[in-house]
Amino acid sequence: VQLQASGGGVTETGGSLRLSCVISKAPSDYHVIGWFRQAPGNEREGVSCIYPDDSTDYSGSVKGRFSTSRDNVKNTVYLQMNSLKPEDTAIYYCAIVNRCWGPYDKFIRGRGTQVTVSS
């Protein structure tokens, strides 16, 4: 299975971006799709996840600003990012995981997409 994130770019503080994660085949119905980000010099950070029943969960740093959704016909998961802040600047990528916040027995990630928020 392959995952490919896209939709990143450069925006100003307060701007919005929508990321897409195309998955080459439908994940098993017990897998969670997570969005993660990593800024230079920082550890990987979990951003959000969407469960097989379409319920979602978010990290405290993005709750209320980001939302994740899926289109099962297109095998695509989205991350809508609003009210962006400079500290949201990072490479974002999606992954198939066995649970939302770890520990991970399964972590299949794809290439990321750069998000840059200017102040």
XYZ file of C-alpha atoms in Angstrom:
119
model
C 0.000 0.000 0.000
C 1.232 3.510 -0.800
C 0.186 6.864 0.597
C 0.814 10.243 -0.979
C 0.134 13.563 0.696
C -0.347 16.751 -1.280
C -1.797 20.227 -0.926
C 0.902 21.909 1.088
C 2.154 25.379 0.342
C 2.928 28.781 1.763
C 0.319 30.886 3.491
C 0.140 33.725 5.967
C -0.912 33.540 9.600
C -4.648 32.980 9.728
C -4.752 31.327 6.338
C -6.113 27.924 5.363
C -4.859 24.907 3.463
C -6.397 21.535 2.695
C -4.135 18.522 2.511
C -5.062 15.318 0.730
C -3.762 11.827 1.335
C -4.419 9.360 -1.465
C -4.119 5.723 -0.443
C -3.380 3.193 -3.171
C -5.903 0.719 -1.815
C -8.620 0.913 0.779
C -7.144 0.298 4.221
C -8.544 -2.542 6.264
C -11.608 -1.522 8.181
C -9.758 -1.744 11.484
C -6.983 0.655 10.562
C -6.701 4.248 11.621
C -5.447 6.949 9.278
C -3.322 9.522 11.038
C -1.880 12.851 10.048
C 1.534 13.678 11.452
C 3.961 16.541 11.129
C 7.612 17.139 11.754
C 9.412 20.456 11.845
C 13.203 20.698 11.528
C 14.853 19.755 14.799
C 11.575 18.556 16.308
C 10.171 15.150 17.080
C 7.325 13.736 15.040
C 3.993 15.026 16.282
C 0.630 13.389 15.835
C -1.902 15.876 14.517
C -5.135 14.001 13.968
C -6.625 10.654 13.138
C -9.766 9.251 11.639
C -11.136 5.900 12.706
C -12.907 3.298 10.555
C -16.263 4.588 11.845
C -15.271 8.125 10.755
C -14.885 9.395 14.286
C -11.909 11.727 14.677
C -9.440 12.877 17.268
C -7.050 15.816 17.370
C -4.007 16.957 19.256
C -4.530 19.817 21.650
C -2.426 22.145 19.511
C -4.773 21.893 16.504
C -8.155 21.123 18.044
C -10.761 23.583 16.850
C -8.633 24.658 13.888
C -8.026 21.437 11.928
C -10.498 18.818 10.790
C -10.005 15.501 9.067
C -12.420 13.635 6.828
C -12.391 10.878 4.255
C -13.816 10.007 0.871
C -13.979 6.218 0.679
C -14.800 6.232 -3.025
C -11.576 8.088 -3.761
C -9.536 6.335 -1.020
C -8.575 9.816 0.121
C -8.279 11.358 3.569
C -8.262 15.119 3.986
C -6.874 17.516 6.560
C -8.531 20.916 6.501
C -6.305 23.403 8.307
C -7.751 26.778 9.291
C -6.412 29.684 11.357
C -2.885 28.580 10.610
C -0.047 29.768 12.808
C 3.709 29.962 12.173
C 4.188 27.069 14.608
C 2.159 24.867 12.245
C 5.051 25.039 9.771
C 6.276 21.485 9.151
C 6.283 18.596 6.730
C 2.908 16.873 6.992
C 2.325 13.263 6.083
C -0.332 10.628 6.516
C 0.067 7.117 7.789
C -1.895 3.941 8.334
C -1.539 3.073 12.001
C -2.997 0.572 14.407
C -3.996 3.179 16.994
C -4.321 6.934 17.054
C -1.675 8.093 19.502
C 0.565 5.045 19.694
C 2.402 2.999 20.597
C 2.487 1.802 17.034
C 2.741 -1.801 15.916
C 1.874 -0.652 12.413
C 3.052 2.631 10.897
C 2.892 2.824 7.119
C 3.629 6.359 6.005
C 3.853 8.138 2.721
C 5.776 11.073 1.375
C 5.010 14.334 3.047
C 4.038 17.780 1.886
C 5.575 21.021 3.150
C 3.375 23.548 4.932
C 4.889 26.963 5.622
C 3.032 29.661 7.553
C 4.583 33.107 7.539
C 4.071 35.586 10.344
